Amino acid sequence: MENKNTIEMHHIDKTFGHDTSKIQVLKDIEFTAQRGEMSLVIGPSGSGKSTFLTIAGGLQTPTAGDVRVEDTPLTAIPVKQRDALRLNKIGFILQAYNLVPFLTVREQFRFVDRIKGATHMTEDELMTLLADLGIQDLITKYPNELSGGQTQRVAIARALYPNPEIVLADEPTAALDSERVTVVGQLLHDLAKKHNKSIIVVTHDMRLKQYADHIYEILDGSMRQAS
Amino acid sequence: MYLAWKEIKHEKLRYGLIIGMILLISYLVYILSGLAFGLAQQNTEAIDSWGAQSVILDKDANTSLQQSMLTKSQTDKMTLTKKESYVGQSAIVAKEAKHAKVSAQFIGLDWDQFIGQKLVLTSGHKPTQANQIVVDDGFKTSNYQLGDKIQFNSNTETYTIVGFTHNAKIDIAPVVYGDLSTWQTLKKLPDTFVASGIISQNAKYQPGVDQLKNYSVAAFINKLPGYSAQNMTFTFMIAFLMIISLVVIAVFLYILTIQKIPNYAVLRAQGVPAKVLVSNTINQALLLVFGGLALGVGLTALTAAALPAGVPIAFNWPILGGVTIGILLTGVIGALIPVKLILKVDPVSVIA
Ligand SMILES: Nc1ncnc2c1ncn2[C@@H]1O[C@H](COP(=O)(O)OP(=O)(O)OP(=O)(O)O)[C@@H](O)[C@H]1O
Ligand SMILES: [Mg+2]
């Protein structure tokens, strides 16, 4: 039978700095994400949520431990291959939104077409997504003309546009009001259930709890399953 | 190219300033090298127009046509072919009642020899009598005309301008072509002196007289008064200008690339290959430098056309080509010095 696991992390440690300034952010993390499921990772600010997520997506390497994305060991492959994996399999919704400042909303998507090609959404699907997120009227604007919440929603759409198998979201609702939180929560939930994607959301927004299949908590660098 | 172009379009002011700076620098380099080359040419224009390959001079004249003198007893022992021509050079001041005085170089010719025969006139005709002269177009800037009667130095004889010729300058002064006998008069020489030297279109022409020597045209030109010193000054001036300009351009494009690093980090986080970002950087540098150069060339062409005729400006295509390629290359190098930073840009740095 096909492996349902999209991301597997074993014995992950992450430390920053050296000697006296050394801090251990993650300790012996065990984590698995599966297709068709949405996982929520919660924890207080500075607990290592972003660090965990970027290691899961191959943006940084753990100090120790093993990360596999769709059975490919991230730590063992060359940078180029890791880039390709990120480009083709993973949609990152980053905490700092990360839109390209000199491209309009429309062009943020177009640029993905150019380097990625085939698998992205159709124009209709994209328009539906933008309408769901309430940003369909913003496509000619530049990032500096958007509000924080609008930027965050564009960043969500940009990450989902290439139809990634795995979506890694860092505080995707930090700048949104309750109404939009519902929309985004439902959207991510549907992606898991209807499109069989693997969704991992890192947040301290408890309003997202109801959409998750699994909830984990990071405290003092250790992860445990929460109720 | 997509990203490069979008970025330029979005930040018109910033990129406009950089293009403007490259424009000004290339304009400066083009115009200065044009002026230097134009001035250098005025040393040798006449000699170039003769198509000379060698110059026969007294071997003790320090390679100077003005200092050299051929005697009748020497020339009697020589046989000149169709490729040799006597010239008698003398520095003069030309004056005419109505016009300003002109410092000029008198070149006395035997009009039956090749220089006289091949001389191309822009107006008038060649002299038919000893007191007729053909002068460089440079005289026109002082309003001299066909038919004007001119005196040389303090002499009382008058000479009539019967023709104009173009591009005839030697030692940065306009040339007056006249008869060899006039040269003798100007120099106050007896008939036993025939000419200053012989210009030959044959590089290997041997006079067969011990006291006379064949000099290559290159050696002769290098010994023109002030010529090599002047050229060296200009060469160094332009070389320094080039080096400094190139460093300035490189620094600007370096800063430009550095400022892009955060944007590149965003794109790297999305999985955009570093290769795409590097080629984007190169393309953009080329686009900016090409734009600046094209405008610089345009402005230079306009300036050259607008300059008054008396200002010497001439373009040497190999030098200009070198300058252009140099600017293009340094632009790209400047943009690529931080390529390591592009390749190493840490996507995590923008995640916060
Ligand atoms: N590059 C780094 N160098 C040194 N320390 C770092 C680095 N990145 C993160 N840290 C530290 O690791 C800890 C965890 O950071 P992280 O960004 O993962 O927290 P977080 O849970 O995402 O917090 P928040 O909810 O505020 O986003 C923090 O104490 C932070 O200061
Ligand atoms: Mg964080």
PDB file of N, CA and C in Angstrom, chain B residues 93-147:
ATOM      1  N   VAL B  93      53.054  82.541 -40.597  1.00  0.00           N
ATOM      2  CA  VAL B  93      51.841  83.237 -40.182  1.00  0.00           C
ATOM      3  C   VAL B  93      51.252  83.845 -41.447  1.00  0.00           C
ATOM      4  N   ALA B  94      50.011  83.431 -41.743  1.00  0.00           N
ATOM      5  CA  ALA B  94      49.366  83.949 -42.950  1.00  0.00           C
ATOM      6  C   ALA B  94      48.540  85.165 -42.554  1.00  0.00           C
ATOM      7  N   LYS B  95      48.637  86.247 -43.349  1.00  0.00           N
ATOM      8  CA  LYS B  95      47.812  87.411 -43.017  1.00  0.00           C
ATOM      9  C   LYS B  95      47.205  88.020 -44.277  1.00  0.00           C
ATOM     10  N   GLU B  96      46.098  88.659 -44.039  1.00  0.00           N
ATOM     11  CA  GLU B  96      45.360  89.291 -45.124  1.00  0.00           C
ATOM     12  C   GLU B  96      44.653  90.463 -44.488  1.00  0.00           C
ATOM     13  N   ALA B  97      44.565  91.556 -45.208  1.00  0.00           N
ATOM     14  CA  ALA B  97      44.086  92.806 -44.628  1.00  0.00           C
ATOM     15  C   ALA B  97      42.786  92.646 -43.829  1.00  0.00           C
ATOM     16  N   LYS B  98      41.788  91.959 -44.393  1.00  0.00           N
ATOM     17  CA  LYS B  98      40.454  91.936 -43.789  1.00  0.00           C
ATOM     18  C   LYS B  98      40.265  90.845 -42.736  1.00  0.00           C
ATOM     19  N   HIS B  99      41.179  89.859 -42.706  1.00  0.00           N
ATOM     20  CA  HIS B  99      40.923  88.709 -41.840  1.00  0.00           C
ATOM     21  C   HIS B  99      41.966  88.576 -40.746  1.00  0.00           C
ATOM     22  N   ALA B 100      41.600  87.761 -39.768  1.00  0.00           N
ATOM     23  CA  ALA B 100      42.535  87.486 -38.676  1.00  0.00           C
ATOM     24  C   ALA B 100      43.739  86.711 -39.206  1.00  0.00           C
ATOM     25  N   LYS B 101      44.876  86.897 -38.526  1.00  0.00           N
ATOM     26  CA  LYS B 101      46.077  86.138 -38.890  1.00  0.00           C
ATOM     27  C   LYS B 101      45.869  84.672 -38.547  1.00  0.00           C
ATOM     28  N   VAL B 102      46.496  83.801 -39.334  1.00  0.00           N
ATOM     29  CA  VAL B 102      46.385  82.369 -39.071  1.00  0.00           C
ATOM     30  C   VAL B 102      47.782  81.770 -38.999  1.00  0.00           C
ATOM     31  N   SER B 103      48.070  81.085 -37.896  1.00  0.00           N
ATOM     32  CA  SER B 103      49.327  80.326 -37.831  1.00  0.00           C
ATOM     33  C   SER B 103      49.143  79.054 -38.643  1.00  0.00           C
ATOM     34  N   ALA B 104      50.044  78.834 -39.580  1.00  0.00           N
ATOM     35  CA  ALA B 104      49.840  77.722 -40.504  1.00  0.00           C
ATOM     36  C   ALA B 104      51.165  77.039 -40.794  1.00  0.00           C
ATOM     37  N   GLN B 105      51.084  75.944 -41.519  1.00  0.00           N
ATOM     38  CA  GLN B 105      52.279  75.239 -41.962  1.00  0.00           C
ATOM     39  C   GLN B 105      52.303  75.299 -43.479  1.00  0.00           C
ATOM     40  N   PHE B 106      53.375  75.903 -44.021  1.00  0.00           N
ATOM     41  CA  PHE B 106      53.498  75.942 -45.469  1.00  0.00           C
ATOM     42  C   PHE B 106      54.114  74.641 -45.950  1.00  0.00           C
ATOM     43  N   ILE B 107      53.499  74.015 -46.939  1.00  0.00           N
ATOM     44  CA  ILE B 107      54.065  72.816 -47.561  1.00  0.00           C
ATOM     45  C   ILE B 107      54.317  73.136 -49.027  1.00  0.00           C
ATOM     46  N   GLY B 108      55.591  73.262 -49.392  1.00  0.00           N
ATOM     47  CA  GLY B 108      55.944  73.501 -50.792  1.00  0.00           C
ATOM     48  C   GLY B 108      55.986  72.187 -51.547  1.00  0.00           C
ATOM     49  N   LEU B 109      55.368  72.160 -52.731  1.00  0.00           N
ATOM     50  CA  LEU B 109      55.277  70.933 -53.517  1.00  0.00           C
ATOM     51  C   LEU B 109      55.790  71.171 -54.927  1.00  0.00           C
ATOM     52  N   ASP B 110      56.235  70.090 -55.541  1.00  0.00           N
ATOM     53  CA  ASP B 110      56.367  70.067 -56.999  1.00  0.00           C
ATOM     54  C   ASP B 110      55.034  69.512 -57.493  1.00  0.00           C
ATOM     55  N   TRP B 111      54.223  70.343 -58.097  1.00  0.00           N
ATOM     56  CA  TRP B 111      52.835  69.956 -58.375  1.00  0.00           C
ATOM     57  C   TRP B 111      52.706  68.816 -59.372  1.00  0.00           C
ATOM     58  N   ASP B 112      53.837  68.440 -60.002  1.00  0.00           N
ATOM     59  CA  ASP B 112      53.788  67.317 -60.942  1.00  0.00           C
ATOM     60  C   ASP B 112      53.997  65.975 -60.239  1.00  0.00           C
ATOM     61  N   GLN B 113      54.418  66.058 -58.960  1.00  0.00           N
ATOM     62  CA  GLN B 113      54.639  64.808 -58.229  1.00  0.00           C
ATOM     63  C   GLN B 113      53.355  64.356 -57.529  1.00  0.00           C
ATOM     64  N   PHE B 114      53.417  63.157 -56.896  1.00  0.00           N
ATOM     65  CA  PHE B 114      52.136  62.521 -56.517  1.00  0.00           C
ATOM     66  C   PHE B 114      51.293  63.310 -55.512  1.00  0.00           C
ATOM     67  N   ILE B 115      51.920  63.982 -54.553  1.00  0.00           N
ATOM     68  CA  ILE B 115      51.094  64.696 -53.566  1.00  0.00           C
ATOM     69  C   ILE B 115      50.265  65.767 -54.266  1.00  0.00           C
ATOM     70  N   GLY B 116      50.922  66.529 -55.135  1.00  0.00           N
ATOM     71  CA  GLY B 116      50.209  67.568 -55.883  1.00  0.00           C
ATOM     72  C   GLY B 116      49.170  66.974 -56.819  1.00  0.00           C
ATOM     73  N   GLN B 117      49.570  65.897 -57.477  1.00  0.00           N
ATOM     74  CA  GLN B 117      48.664  65.263 -58.430  1.00  0.00           C
ATOM     75  C   GLN B 117      47.412  64.717 -57.753  1.00  0.00           C
ATOM     76  N   LYS B 118      47.590  64.107 -56.564  1.00  0.00           N
ATOM     77  CA  LYS B 118      46.469  63.396 -55.935  1.00  0.00           C
ATOM     78  C   LYS B 118      45.678  64.264 -54.964  1.00  0.00           C
ATOM     79  N   LEU B 119      46.126  65.502 -54.777  1.00  0.00           N
ATOM     80  CA  LEU B 119      45.443  66.359 -53.812  1.00  0.00           C
ATOM     81  C   LEU B 119      43.973  66.547 -54.204  1.00  0.00           C
ATOM     82  N   VAL B 120      43.069  66.315 -53.255  1.00  0.00           N
ATOM     83  CA  VAL B 120      41.641  66.454 -53.534  1.00  0.00           C
ATOM     84  C   VAL B 120      41.174  67.812 -53.018  1.00  0.00           C
ATOM     85  N   LEU B 121      40.550  68.583 -53.906  1.00  0.00           N
ATOM     86  CA  LEU B 121      40.088  69.911 -53.508  1.00  0.00           C
ATOM     87  C   LEU B 121      38.605  69.881 -53.187  1.00  0.00           C
ATOM     88  N   THR B 122      38.185  70.733 -52.236  1.00  0.00           N
ATOM     89  CA  THR B 122      36.759  70.862 -51.953  1.00  0.00           C
ATOM     90  C   THR B 122      36.166  72.003 -52.777  1.00  0.00           C
ATOM     91  N   SER B 123      37.035  72.939 -53.224  1.00  0.00           N
ATOM     92  CA  SER B 123      36.560  73.979 -54.139  1.00  0.00           C
ATOM     93  C   SER B 123      37.778  74.595 -54.823  1.00  0.00           C
ATOM     94  N   GLY B 124      37.564  75.290 -55.920  1.00  0.00           N
ATOM     95  CA  GLY B 124      38.650  75.952 -56.641  1.00  0.00           C
ATOM     96  C   GLY B 124      39.427  74.990 -57.526  1.00  0.00           C
ATOM     97  N   HIS B 125      40.692  75.366 -57.828  1.00  0.00           N
ATOM     98  CA  HIS B 125      41.525  74.523 -58.694  1.00  0.00           C
ATOM     99  C   HIS B 125      42.942  74.494 -58.153  1.00  0.00           C
ATOM    100  N   LYS B 126      43.766  73.616 -58.746  1.00  0.00           N
ATOM    101  CA  LYS B 126      45.152  73.541 -58.284  1.00  0.00           C
ATOM    102  C   LYS B 126      45.948  74.713 -58.873  1.00  0.00           C
ATOM    103  N   PRO B 127      47.042  75.094 -58.217  1.00  0.00           N
ATOM    104  CA  PRO B 127      47.824  76.239 -58.697  1.00  0.00           C
ATOM    105  C   PRO B 127      48.387  75.994 -60.097  1.00  0.00           C
ATOM    106  N   THR B 128      48.392  77.023 -60.886  1.00  0.00           N
ATOM    107  CA  THR B 128      49.035  76.943 -62.188  1.00  0.00           C
ATOM    108  C   THR B 128      50.258  77.859 -62.207  1.00  0.00           C
ATOM    109  N   GLN B 129      50.384  78.716 -61.226  1.00  0.00           N
ATOM    110  CA  GLN B 129      51.532  79.608 -61.123  1.00  0.00           C
ATOM    111  C   GLN B 129      52.121  79.527 -59.720  1.00  0.00           C
ATOM    112  N   ALA B 130      53.365  79.977 -59.593  1.00  0.00           N
ATOM    113  CA  ALA B 130      54.080  79.850 -58.324  1.00  0.00           C
ATOM    114  C   ALA B 130      53.447  80.672 -57.208  1.00  0.00           C
ATOM    115  N   ASN B 131      52.715  81.748 -57.546  1.00  0.00           N
ATOM    116  CA  ASN B 131      52.144  82.568 -56.481  1.00  0.00           C
ATOM    117  C   ASN B 131      50.695  82.211 -56.161  1.00  0.00           C
ATOM    118  N   GLN B 132      50.325  80.994 -56.513  1.00  0.00           N
ATOM    119  CA  GLN B 132      48.977  80.537 -56.170  1.00  0.00           C
ATOM    120  C   GLN B 132      49.082  79.442 -55.109  1.00  0.00           C
ATOM    121  N   ILE B 133      48.093  79.412 -54.242  1.00  0.00           N
ATOM    122  CA  ILE B 133      48.148  78.436 -53.147  1.00  0.00           C
ATOM    123  C   ILE B 133      46.786  77.752 -52.946  1.00  0.00           C
ATOM    124  N   VAL B 134      46.860  76.555 -52.340  1.00  0.00           N
ATOM    125  CA  VAL B 134      45.655  75.832 -51.908  1.00  0.00           C
ATOM    126  C   VAL B 134      45.743  75.739 -50.389  1.00  0.00           C
ATOM    127  N   VAL B 135      44.654  76.061 -49.680  1.00  0.00           N
ATOM    128  CA  VAL B 135      44.724  76.068 -48.219  1.00  0.00           C
ATOM    129  C   VAL B 135      43.684  75.123 -47.611  1.00  0.00           C
ATOM    130  N   ASP B 136      43.947  74.762 -46.387  1.00  0.00           N
ATOM    131  CA  ASP B 136      43.033  73.877 -45.646  1.00  0.00           C
ATOM    132  C   ASP B 136      41.711  74.590 -45.356  1.00  0.00           C
ATOM    133  N   ASP B 137      40.638  73.810 -45.299  1.00  0.00           N
ATOM    134  CA  ASP B 137      39.314  74.360 -44.978  1.00  0.00           C
ATOM    135  C   ASP B 137      39.309  75.124 -43.661  1.00  0.00           C
ATOM    136  N   GLY B 138      40.279  74.816 -42.796  1.00  0.00           N
ATOM    137  CA  GLY B 138      40.366  75.501 -41.515  1.00  0.00           C
ATOM    138  C   GLY B 138      40.430  77.018 -41.690  1.00  0.00           C
ATOM    139  N   PHE B 139      40.955  77.489 -42.799  1.00  0.00           N
ATOM    140  CA  PHE B 139      41.010  78.933 -43.052  1.00  0.00           C
ATOM    141  C   PHE B 139      39.621  79.552 -43.149  1.00  0.00           C
ATOM    142  N   LYS B 140      38.654  78.701 -43.515  1.00  0.00           N
ATOM    143  CA  LYS B 140      37.289  79.238 -43.676  1.00  0.00           C
ATOM    144  C   LYS B 140      36.720  79.718 -42.340  1.00  0.00           C
ATOM    145  N   THR B 141      37.173  79.125 -41.218  1.00  0.00           N
ATOM    146  CA  THR B 141      36.642  79.574 -39.929  1.00  0.00           C
ATOM    147  C   THR B 141      37.047  81.020 -39.663  1.00  0.00           C
ATOM    148  N   SER B 142      38.130  81.493 -40.314  1.00  0.00           N
ATOM    149  CA  SER B 142      38.477  82.916 -40.220  1.00  0.00           C
ATOM    150  C   SER B 142      37.997  83.678 -41.453  1.00  0.00           C
ATOM    151  N   ASN B 143      37.080  83.081 -42.163  1.00  0.00           N
ATOM    152  CA  ASN B 143      36.390  83.727 -43.296  1.00  0.00           C
ATOM    153  C   ASN B 143      37.259  83.963 -44.529  1.00  0.00           C
ATOM    154  N   TYR B 144      38.356  83.251 -44.656  1.00  0.00           N
ATOM    155  CA  TYR B 144      39.146  83.355 -45.904  1.00  0.00           C
ATOM    156  C   TYR B 144      38.344  82.739 -47.041  1.00  0.00           C
ATOM    157  N   GLN B 145      38.512  83.342 -48.244  1.00  0.00           N
ATOM    158  CA  GLN B 145      37.749  82.880 -49.405  1.00  0.00           C
ATOM    159  C   GLN B 145      38.669  82.683 -50.598  1.00  0.00           C
ATOM    160  N   LEU B 146      38.131  82.013 -51.616  1.00  0.00           N
ATOM    161  CA  LEU B 146      38.850  81.914 -52.885  1.00  0.00           C
ATOM    162  C   LEU B 146      39.132  83.330 -53.385  1.00  0.00           C
ATOM    163  N   GLY B 147      40.336  83.540 -53.921  1.00  0.00           N
ATOM    164  CA  GLY B 147      40.675  84.844 -54.478  1.00  0.00           C
ATOM    165  C   GLY B 147      41.343  85.774 -53.488  1.00  0.00           C
TER     166      GLY B 147
END
